[in-house]
Short mmCIF file of C-alpha atoms in Angstrom, two decimals:
data_model
loop_
_atom_site.label_atom_id
_atom_site.label_comp_id
_atom_site.label_asym_id
_atom_site.label_seq_id
_atom_site.Cartn_x
_atom_site.Cartn_y
_atom_site.Cartn_z
CA UNK A 199 66.56 16.65 -18.85
CA UNK A 200 68.16 13.24 -18.47
CA UNK A 201 66.20 10.49 -16.73
CA UNK A 202 67.44 7.37 -15.05
CA UNK A 203 64.88 4.63 -15.59
CA UNK A 204 64.87 0.90 -15.02
CA UNK A 205 66.60 -0.53 -18.06
CA UNK A 206 64.15 -3.46 -17.98
CA UNK A 207 61.25 -1.03 -18.64
CA UNK A 208 62.96 0.39 -21.76
CA UNK A 209 63.53 -3.15 -23.07
CA UNK A 210 60.00 -4.12 -22.12
CA UNK A 211 58.53 -1.25 -24.15
CA UNK A 212 60.48 -2.35 -27.21
CA UNK A 213 59.70 -6.02 -26.92
CA UNK A 214 56.05 -5.31 -26.16
CA UNK A 215 55.86 -3.65 -29.60
CA UNK A 216 57.53 -6.73 -31.15
CA UNK A 217 60.54 -4.64 -32.25
CA UNK A 218 64.20 -5.56 -32.34
CA UNK A 219 66.84 -2.99 -31.35
CA UNK A 220 67.52 -2.38 -34.96
CA UNK A 221 63.81 -1.88 -35.71
CA UNK A 222 63.45 0.64 -32.91
CA UNK A 223 66.62 2.53 -33.92
CA UNK A 224 65.31 2.85 -37.47
CA UNK A 225 61.93 4.07 -36.28
CA UNK A 226 63.50 6.72 -34.11
CA UNK A 227 66.20 7.74 -36.63
CA UNK A 228 69.13 6.68 -34.39
CA UNK A 229 72.04 4.34 -34.45
CA UNK A 230 71.39 1.04 -32.75
CA UNK A 231 74.16 1.70 -30.26
CA UNK A 232 72.04 4.43 -28.67
CA UNK A 233 69.20 1.97 -28.04
CA UNK A 234 71.69 -0.53 -26.58
CA UNK A 235 72.97 2.17 -24.19
CA UNK A 236 69.48 2.96 -23.01
CA UNK A 237 68.68 -0.64 -22.28
CA UNK A 238 71.94 -1.22 -20.45
CA UNK A 239 72.15 1.97 -18.33
CA UNK A 240 68.52 3.20 -18.16
CA UNK A 241 69.77 6.74 -18.82
CA UNK A 242 67.69 8.52 -21.43
CA UNK A 243 66.65 12.12 -22.11
CA UNK A 244 63.09 13.05 -21.42
CA UNK A 245 62.20 13.93 -24.99
CA UNK A 246 63.68 10.61 -26.25
CA UNK A 247 61.71 8.72 -23.63
CA UNK A 248 58.52 10.33 -24.87
CA UNK A 249 59.41 9.44 -28.43
CA UNK A 250 60.23 5.87 -27.36
CA UNK A 251 56.74 5.60 -25.75
CA UNK A 252 55.16 7.00 -28.90
CA UNK A 253 57.01 4.67 -31.28
CA UNK A 254 56.31 1.56 -29.16
CA UNK A 255 52.71 2.62 -28.35
CA UNK A 256 53.49 2.19 -24.63
CA UNK A 257 51.86 4.50 -21.97
CA UNK A 258 54.54 7.06 -21.11
CA UNK A 259 53.95 6.68 -17.38
CA UNK A 260 54.72 2.96 -17.55
CA UNK A 261 58.36 3.77 -18.21
CA UNK A 262 58.69 5.14 -14.64
CA UNK A 263 57.47 1.90 -12.92
CA UNK A 264 59.85 -0.09 -10.79
CA UNK A 265 59.41 -3.23 -12.91
CA UNK A 266 57.61 -4.17 -16.18
CA UNK A 267 53.88 -4.70 -15.69
CA UNK A 268 52.25 -8.01 -16.50
CA UNK A 269 49.58 -7.20 -19.09
CA UNK A 270 46.61 -9.45 -19.42
CA UNK A 271 43.56 -9.17 -21.69
CA UNK A 272 40.29 -8.10 -20.05
CA UNK A 273 38.44 -11.17 -21.44
CA UNK A 274 39.28 -14.89 -21.42
CA UNK A 275 42.14 -15.82 -23.79
CA UNK A 276 41.38 -18.94 -25.83
CA UNK A 277 44.24 -18.59 -28.22
CA UNK A 278 46.53 -21.56 -28.82
CA UNK A 279 49.64 -22.20 -30.88
CA UNK A 280 50.88 -25.71 -31.60
CA UNK A 281 48.77 -27.10 -28.72
CA UNK A 282 50.25 -24.57 -26.27
CA UNK A 283 49.04 -21.29 -24.85
CA UNK A 284 50.48 -18.39 -26.85
CA UNK A 285 52.62 -15.70 -25.35
CA UNK A 286 51.52 -12.34 -24.02
CA UNK A 287 49.21 -10.24 -26.18
CA UNK A 288 50.73 -7.73 -28.62
CA UNK A 289 50.18 -4.04 -28.11
CA UNK A 290 48.07 -4.17 -31.31
CA UNK A 291 45.69 -6.70 -29.76
CA UNK A 292 45.58 -4.84 -26.47
CA UNK A 293 44.73 -1.49 -28.12
CA UNK A 294 42.15 -3.09 -30.42
CA UNK A 295 40.37 -4.74 -27.51
CA UNK A 296 40.47 -1.55 -25.45
CA UNK A 297 38.91 0.42 -28.27
CA UNK A 298 36.20 -2.18 -28.78
CA UNK A 299 35.39 -2.06 -25.07
CA UNK A 300 35.17 1.74 -25.17
CA UNK A 301 32.76 1.52 -28.10
CA UNK A 302 30.69 -1.12 -26.45
CA UNK A 303 30.44 0.90 -23.23
CA UNK A 304 29.24 3.93 -25.17
CA UNK A 305 26.70 1.93 -27.14
CA UNK A 306 25.40 0.10 -24.08
CA UNK A 307 24.83 3.39 -22.24
CA UNK A 308 23.17 4.84 -25.35
CA UNK A 309 20.75 1.87 -25.64
CA UNK A 310 19.80 1.97 -21.91
CA UNK A 311 19.27 5.70 -22.14
CA UNK A 312 17.03 5.24 -25.16
CA UNK A 313 14.96 2.62 -23.30
CA UNK A 314 16.02 -0.51 -25.13
CA UNK A 315 15.60 -3.84 -23.39
CA UNK A 316 18.12 -6.64 -22.82
CA UNK A 317 18.49 -9.13 -25.65
CA UNK A 318 16.88 -12.47 -24.71
CA UNK A 319 19.20 -14.62 -26.86
CA UNK A 320 22.38 -13.61 -25.03
CA UNK A 321 23.07 -16.60 -22.79
CA UNK A 322 20.25 -18.65 -24.34
CA UNK A 323 22.39 -21.70 -24.98
CA UNK A 324 24.85 -23.69 -22.82
CA UNK A 325 27.73 -26.06 -23.48
CA UNK A 326 25.60 -28.99 -22.26
CA UNK A 327 23.18 -28.37 -25.12
CA UNK A 328 23.42 -30.75 -28.12
CA UNK A 329 25.48 -29.19 -30.94
CA UNK A 330 22.68 -29.66 -33.54
CA UNK A 331 20.08 -28.08 -31.26
CA UNK A 332 22.35 -25.08 -30.44
CA UNK A 333 23.09 -24.48 -34.11
CA UNK A 334 19.45 -24.75 -35.07
CA UNK A 335 18.52 -22.27 -32.33
CA UNK A 336 21.06 -19.71 -33.54
CA UNK A 337 20.04 -20.08 -37.22
CA UNK A 338 16.35 -19.66 -36.32
CA UNK A 339 16.96 -16.72 -34.02
CA UNK A 340 19.14 -14.72 -36.44
CA UNK A 341 17.48 -16.11 -39.64
CA UNK A 342 20.87 -17.31 -40.96
CA UNK A 343 19.90 -19.88 -43.55
CA UNK A 344 22.46 -21.13 -46.04
CA UNK A 345 20.49 -19.48 -48.85
CA UNK A 346 21.91 -16.18 -47.73
CA UNK A 347 25.34 -17.27 -48.77
CA UNK A 348 24.49 -19.60 -51.64
CA UNK A 349 22.71 -16.81 -53.56
CA UNK A 350 25.52 -14.32 -53.03
CA UNK A 351 27.53 -13.40 -56.19
CA UNK A 352 30.89 -13.72 -54.37
CA UNK A 353 32.49 -14.24 -50.99
CA UNK A 354 32.58 -10.55 -50.11
CA UNK A 355 28.85 -10.20 -50.80
CA UNK A 356 28.11 -13.33 -48.77
CA UNK A 357 30.12 -12.08 -45.77
CA UNK A 358 28.64 -8.57 -46.01
CA UNK A 359 25.10 -10.11 -46.12
CA UNK A 360 25.75 -12.32 -43.14
CA UNK A 361 27.24 -9.42 -41.22
CA UNK A 362 24.23 -7.23 -41.92
CA UNK A 363 21.87 -9.95 -40.80
CA UNK A 364 23.72 -10.33 -37.52
CA UNK A 365 23.70 -6.61 -36.97
CA UNK A 366 19.94 -6.45 -37.70
CA UNK A 367 19.57 -8.49 -34.50
CA UNK A 368 21.48 -5.87 -32.45
CA UNK A 369 24.94 -7.46 -32.38
CA UNK A 370 27.66 -5.06 -33.30
CA UNK A 371 30.12 -6.53 -35.87
CA UNK A 372 33.42 -4.80 -36.42
CA UNK A 373 35.71 -5.98 -39.25
CA UNK A 374 39.19 -4.46 -39.40
CA UNK A 375 42.74 -5.37 -40.20
CA UNK A 376 44.34 -2.46 -38.37
CA UNK A 377 44.30 -0.83 -34.96
CA UNK A 378 41.61 1.79 -35.03
CA UNK A 379 42.14 3.83 -38.17
CA UNK A 380 45.95 3.49 -38.25
CA UNK A 381 46.85 1.69 -41.47
CA UNK A 382 50.43 1.38 -40.29
CA UNK A 383 49.44 -0.86 -37.35
CA UNK A 384 48.20 -4.07 -38.94
CA UNK A 385 46.71 -7.02 -37.06
CA UNK A 386 48.08 -10.57 -37.34
CA UNK A 387 45.95 -13.61 -37.92
CA UNK A 388 48.73 -15.67 -36.38
CA UNK A 389 47.90 -13.89 -33.13
CA UNK A 390 44.09 -13.74 -33.28
CA UNK A 391 41.18 -14.15 -35.69
CA UNK A 392 38.52 -12.43 -33.68
CA UNK A 393 36.93 -11.87 -30.24
CA UNK A 394 33.53 -11.54 -28.67
CA UNK A 395 32.35 -9.19 -25.93
CA UNK A 396 29.17 -10.73 -24.62
CA UNK A 397 26.69 -8.31 -23.14
CA UNK A 398 22.87 -8.49 -22.74
CA UNK A 399 22.42 -4.97 -24.28
CA UNK A 400 25.35 -4.46 -26.61
CA UNK A 401 27.05 -7.71 -27.67
CA UNK A 402 30.05 -7.09 -29.88
CA UNK A 403 32.02 -9.19 -32.39
CA UNK A 404 35.41 -8.22 -33.80
CA UNK A 405 36.78 -10.02 -36.89
CA UNK A 406 40.36 -9.65 -38.03
CA UNK A 407 39.73 -8.74 -41.71
CA UNK A 408 43.31 -9.56 -42.84
CA UNK A 409 42.12 -13.17 -42.85
CA UNK A 410 40.72 -15.02 -45.89
CA UNK A 411 37.03 -14.33 -46.53
CA UNK A 412 35.97 -17.93 -45.95
CA UNK A 413 37.85 -17.97 -42.67
CA UNK A 414 36.21 -14.67 -41.66
CA UNK A 415 32.83 -16.32 -42.28
CA UNK A 416 33.71 -19.03 -39.78
CA UNK A 417 35.08 -16.49 -37.34
CA UNK A 418 31.84 -14.53 -37.49
CA UNK A 419 29.74 -17.55 -36.70
CA UNK A 420 32.17 -18.73 -34.03
CA UNK A 421 31.91 -15.44 -32.22
CA UNK A 422 28.13 -15.45 -32.58
CA UNK A 423 28.14 -18.73 -30.65
CA UNK A 424 30.19 -16.99 -27.94
CA UNK A 425 27.47 -14.28 -27.73
CA UNK A 426 24.70 -16.93 -27.39
CA UNK A 427 26.74 -18.61 -24.68
CA UNK A 428 27.30 -15.20 -23.01
CA UNK A 429 31.02 -16.09 -22.93
CA UNK A 430 33.41 -13.33 -23.89
CA UNK A 431 36.77 -14.41 -25.30
CA UNK A 432 39.51 -13.92 -27.86
CA UNK A 433 40.35 -16.71 -30.36
CA UNK A 434 42.88 -17.38 -33.02
CA UNK A 435 41.21 -20.66 -34.26
CA UNK A 436 44.67 -22.03 -35.11
CA UNK A 437 43.28 -25.31 -36.50
CA UNK A 438 39.89 -23.70 -37.48
CA UNK A 439 37.88 -26.59 -36.10
CA UNK A 440 39.61 -28.32 -33.22
CA UNK A 441 40.76 -26.88 -29.89
CA UNK A 442 41.90 -27.97 -26.45
CA UNK A 443 39.66 -25.41 -24.83
CA UNK A 444 36.17 -26.90 -24.00
CA UNK A 445 34.42 -23.61 -24.77
CA UNK A 446 36.29 -23.15 -28.05
CA UNK A 447 35.66 -26.67 -29.14
CA UNK A 448 31.92 -26.27 -28.53
CA UNK A 449 31.87 -22.91 -30.41
CA UNK A 450 33.74 -24.52 -33.33
CA UNK A 451 31.39 -27.40 -33.54
CA UNK A 452 28.23 -25.29 -33.34
CA UNK A 453 29.62 -22.76 -35.87
CA UNK A 454 30.43 -25.54 -38.28
CA UNK A 455 26.93 -27.05 -37.94
CA UNK A 456 25.31 -23.63 -38.23
CA UNK A 457 27.21 -22.82 -41.49
CA UNK A 458 27.08 -26.29 -42.99
CA UNK A 459 24.13 -28.25 -41.55
CA UNK A 460 24.80 -31.96 -41.60
CA UNK A 461 21.52 -32.93 -43.23
CA UNK A 462 21.88 -30.33 -45.90
CA UNK A 463 25.46 -31.28 -46.64
CA UNK A 464 24.48 -34.96 -47.11
CA UNK A 465 21.88 -33.96 -49.74
CA UNK A 466 24.29 -31.56 -51.43
CA UNK A 467 27.01 -34.29 -51.49
CA UNK A 468 24.66 -36.54 -53.48
CA UNK A 469 24.22 -33.77 -56.02
CA UNK A 470 27.87 -32.75 -56.35
CA UNK A 471 29.90 -35.89 -55.60
CA UNK A 472 30.17 -36.90 -59.31
CA UNK A 473 31.70 -33.56 -60.32
CA UNK A 474 35.41 -33.34 -61.08
CA UNK A 475 36.04 -31.74 -57.68
CA UNK A 476 32.90 -31.80 -55.50
CA UNK A 477 34.69 -30.08 -52.63
CA UNK A 478 35.20 -26.93 -54.73
CA UNK A 479 31.49 -26.93 -55.69
CA UNK A 480 30.42 -27.39 -52.08
CA UNK A 481 32.74 -24.58 -50.87
CA UNK A 482 31.23 -22.21 -53.43
CA UNK A 483 27.67 -23.18 -52.45
CA UNK A 484 28.10 -22.91 -48.67
CA UNK A 485 30.64 -20.00 -48.87
CA UNK A 486 32.87 -21.47 -46.16
CA UNK A 487 36.59 -22.17 -46.11
CA UNK A 488 37.97 -25.31 -47.68
CA UNK A 489 39.22 -26.39 -44.26
CA UNK A 490 35.79 -26.14 -42.70
CA UNK A 491 34.24 -28.05 -45.59
CA UNK A 492 36.85 -30.82 -45.47
CA UNK A 493 36.33 -31.17 -41.72
CA UNK A 494 32.55 -31.42 -42.17
CA UNK A 495 32.88 -34.03 -44.93
CA UNK A 496 35.23 -36.09 -42.82
CA UNK A 497 33.03 -35.88 -39.71
CA UNK A 498 30.11 -37.20 -41.71
CA UNK A 499 32.28 -39.91 -43.31
CA UNK A 500 31.63 -38.51 -46.79
CA UNK A 501 35.40 -38.58 -47.41
CA UNK A 502 38.03 -40.90 -45.86
CA UNK A 503 40.85 -39.93 -43.51
CA UNK A 504 43.54 -40.42 -46.20
CA UNK A 505 41.70 -38.07 -48.59
CA UNK A 506 41.18 -35.57 -45.80
CA UNK A 507 44.94 -35.61 -44.85
CA UNK A 508 46.03 -35.23 -48.44
CA UNK A 509 43.82 -32.22 -49.06
CA UNK A 510 44.69 -30.57 -45.79
CA UNK A 511 48.45 -30.82 -46.64
CA UNK A 512 47.77 -29.22 -50.01
CA UNK A 513 45.73 -26.43 -48.39
CA UNK A 514 48.41 -25.56 -45.85
CA UNK A 515 51.00 -25.25 -48.56
CA UNK A 516 48.58 -23.08 -50.67
CA UNK A 517 47.68 -20.85 -47.69
CA UNK A 518 51.32 -20.19 -46.96
CA UNK A 519 51.93 -19.12 -50.50
CA UNK A 520 48.83 -16.93 -50.66
CA UNK A 521 49.62 -15.34 -47.33
CA UNK A 522 53.05 -14.32 -48.51
CA UNK A 523 51.62 -12.96 -51.74
CA UNK A 524 49.11 -10.81 -49.80
CA UNK A 525 51.99 -9.41 -47.72
CA UNK A 526 53.83 -8.38 -50.89
CA UNK A 527 50.83 -6.77 -52.51
CA UNK A 528 50.03 -3.10 -51.99
CA UNK A 529 46.43 -2.46 -51.22
CA UNK A 530 44.52 0.63 -52.24
CA UNK A 531 42.75 2.72 -49.58
CA UNK A 532 39.32 1.84 -50.93
CA UNK A 533 36.16 3.75 -50.02
CA UNK A 534 36.96 5.64 -46.84
CA UNK A 535 33.42 5.86 -45.53
CA UNK A 536 32.52 2.29 -46.35
CA UNK A 537 35.76 1.15 -44.68
CA UNK A 538 34.97 3.29 -41.62
CA UNK A 539 31.54 1.72 -41.17
CA UNK A 540 32.96 -1.80 -41.49
CA UNK A 541 35.74 -1.12 -39.04
CA UNK A 542 33.52 0.42 -36.37
CA UNK A 543 30.28 -1.41 -37.18
CA UNK A 544 27.61 0.32 -39.33
CA UNK A 545 25.06 0.12 -36.49
CA UNK A 546 27.46 1.67 -33.96
CA UNK A 547 28.62 4.38 -36.38
CA UNK A 548 25.07 5.45 -37.23
CA UNK A 549 24.08 5.64 -33.59
CA UNK A 550 27.18 7.63 -32.60
CA UNK A 551 27.02 10.14 -35.42
CA UNK A 552 23.31 10.72 -34.89
CA UNK A 553 23.88 11.19 -31.14
CA UNK A 554 26.66 13.67 -31.83
CA UNK A 555 24.59 15.70 -34.28
CA UNK A 556 21.83 16.26 -31.74
CA UNK A 557 24.31 17.28 -29.07
CA UNK A 558 24.11 14.22 -26.84
CA UNK A 559 27.70 13.13 -27.47
CA UNK A 560 30.62 15.64 -27.64
CA UNK A 561 32.38 15.76 -30.99
CA UNK A 562 35.70 15.13 -29.19
CA UNK A 563 34.41 11.78 -27.88
CA UNK A 564 32.90 10.85 -31.24
CA UNK A 565 36.22 11.59 -33.00
CA UNK A 566 38.06 9.35 -30.54
CA UNK A 567 35.60 6.46 -30.81
CA UNK A 568 35.52 6.64 -34.60
CA UNK A 569 39.18 7.37 -35.10
CA UNK A 570 38.50 10.57 -37.01
CA UNK A 571 40.74 13.65 -37.02
CA UNK A 572 38.70 16.31 -38.69
CA UNK A 573 35.23 17.78 -38.82
CA UNK A 574 35.28 17.40 -42.64
CA UNK A 575 35.68 13.62 -42.30
CA UNK A 576 32.84 13.48 -39.65
CA UNK A 577 30.52 15.57 -41.87
CA UNK A 578 31.28 13.37 -44.86
CA UNK A 579 30.45 10.29 -42.82
CA UNK A 580 27.21 11.88 -41.61
CA UNK A 581 26.25 12.66 -45.25
CA UNK A 582 27.16 9.09 -46.28
CA UNK A 583 24.70 7.79 -43.57
CA UNK A 584 22.05 10.24 -44.77
CA UNK A 585 22.07 11.96 -41.40
CA UNK A 586 22.75 15.41 -42.89
#
């Protein structure tokens, strides 16, 4: 059956998925002229319309609207690009946020049903609070001293340890570089680095794991500050430390102080400043990104503006080269069950699997929330969690 749809909707579905006409034609196994005809006339067969919706990850029903919908995120958007607001969110960001909200809703209901109380630290700071006091409060509440990172063997261990500590205090932390469990739908750090869903029972942090480990450390702490402010939001931290948004600027400043306390950095500088490259040594000790360390050193007048500018220029060139190299490299699948727990939060995964095994949550719902497709995968995950 041939349909006559608004051509603008067909073009909207393609552009929403960040695809050119050539890209879409290739995905659908068609010549590009067919896509051009659809977007000019609006005439398309029903089965092709369904395939178009599938390939662009657009809700099929949306294609029958009179005009393209204006999609907005369900939380405040703090993303910036070159001192401007960024364009509309990609379908990958929308779907990632939607899944996180579904998971949070399930976990919140689960906690309330089990009799858990609201978390007192959610909303325990405000933007009128001094940065040093806010950072000290967060470190004391979550027991996030710098020794956790300085004693770690490598960056991955440091981030994993920090994540575990945050989750021990009932904050869900999800680290993923793809939408759900779909390895073909990668997330872009140019669009967003992370987001926070503040809630008194089930606060949630999402970190884009395609980012550098040092940057992920900062994103984790940045989103923790959002939770303590009780201020949900999505961030891309374009300049890592500065922002035109008042909330983002405060979160950046508190996160930097929490990760690299000023007093501790001054003492460490005295110990490391005579080394060939003290910045490298400090970065390894505090396990933060080079950019954050340079910003902290400049703010405390431990290095001059000229030195800061020189190093930042070098870093930007290096980051661009590394980013391109990472794109070109093929990654192995890794440990499926470890990856699953990281992507969905180990705390959330354990609670959902346990609830499903005792019959409180239907297997169908659990599969959807975890992104699993088979009972075998679910049983393997349960075994990995020592729940079977």
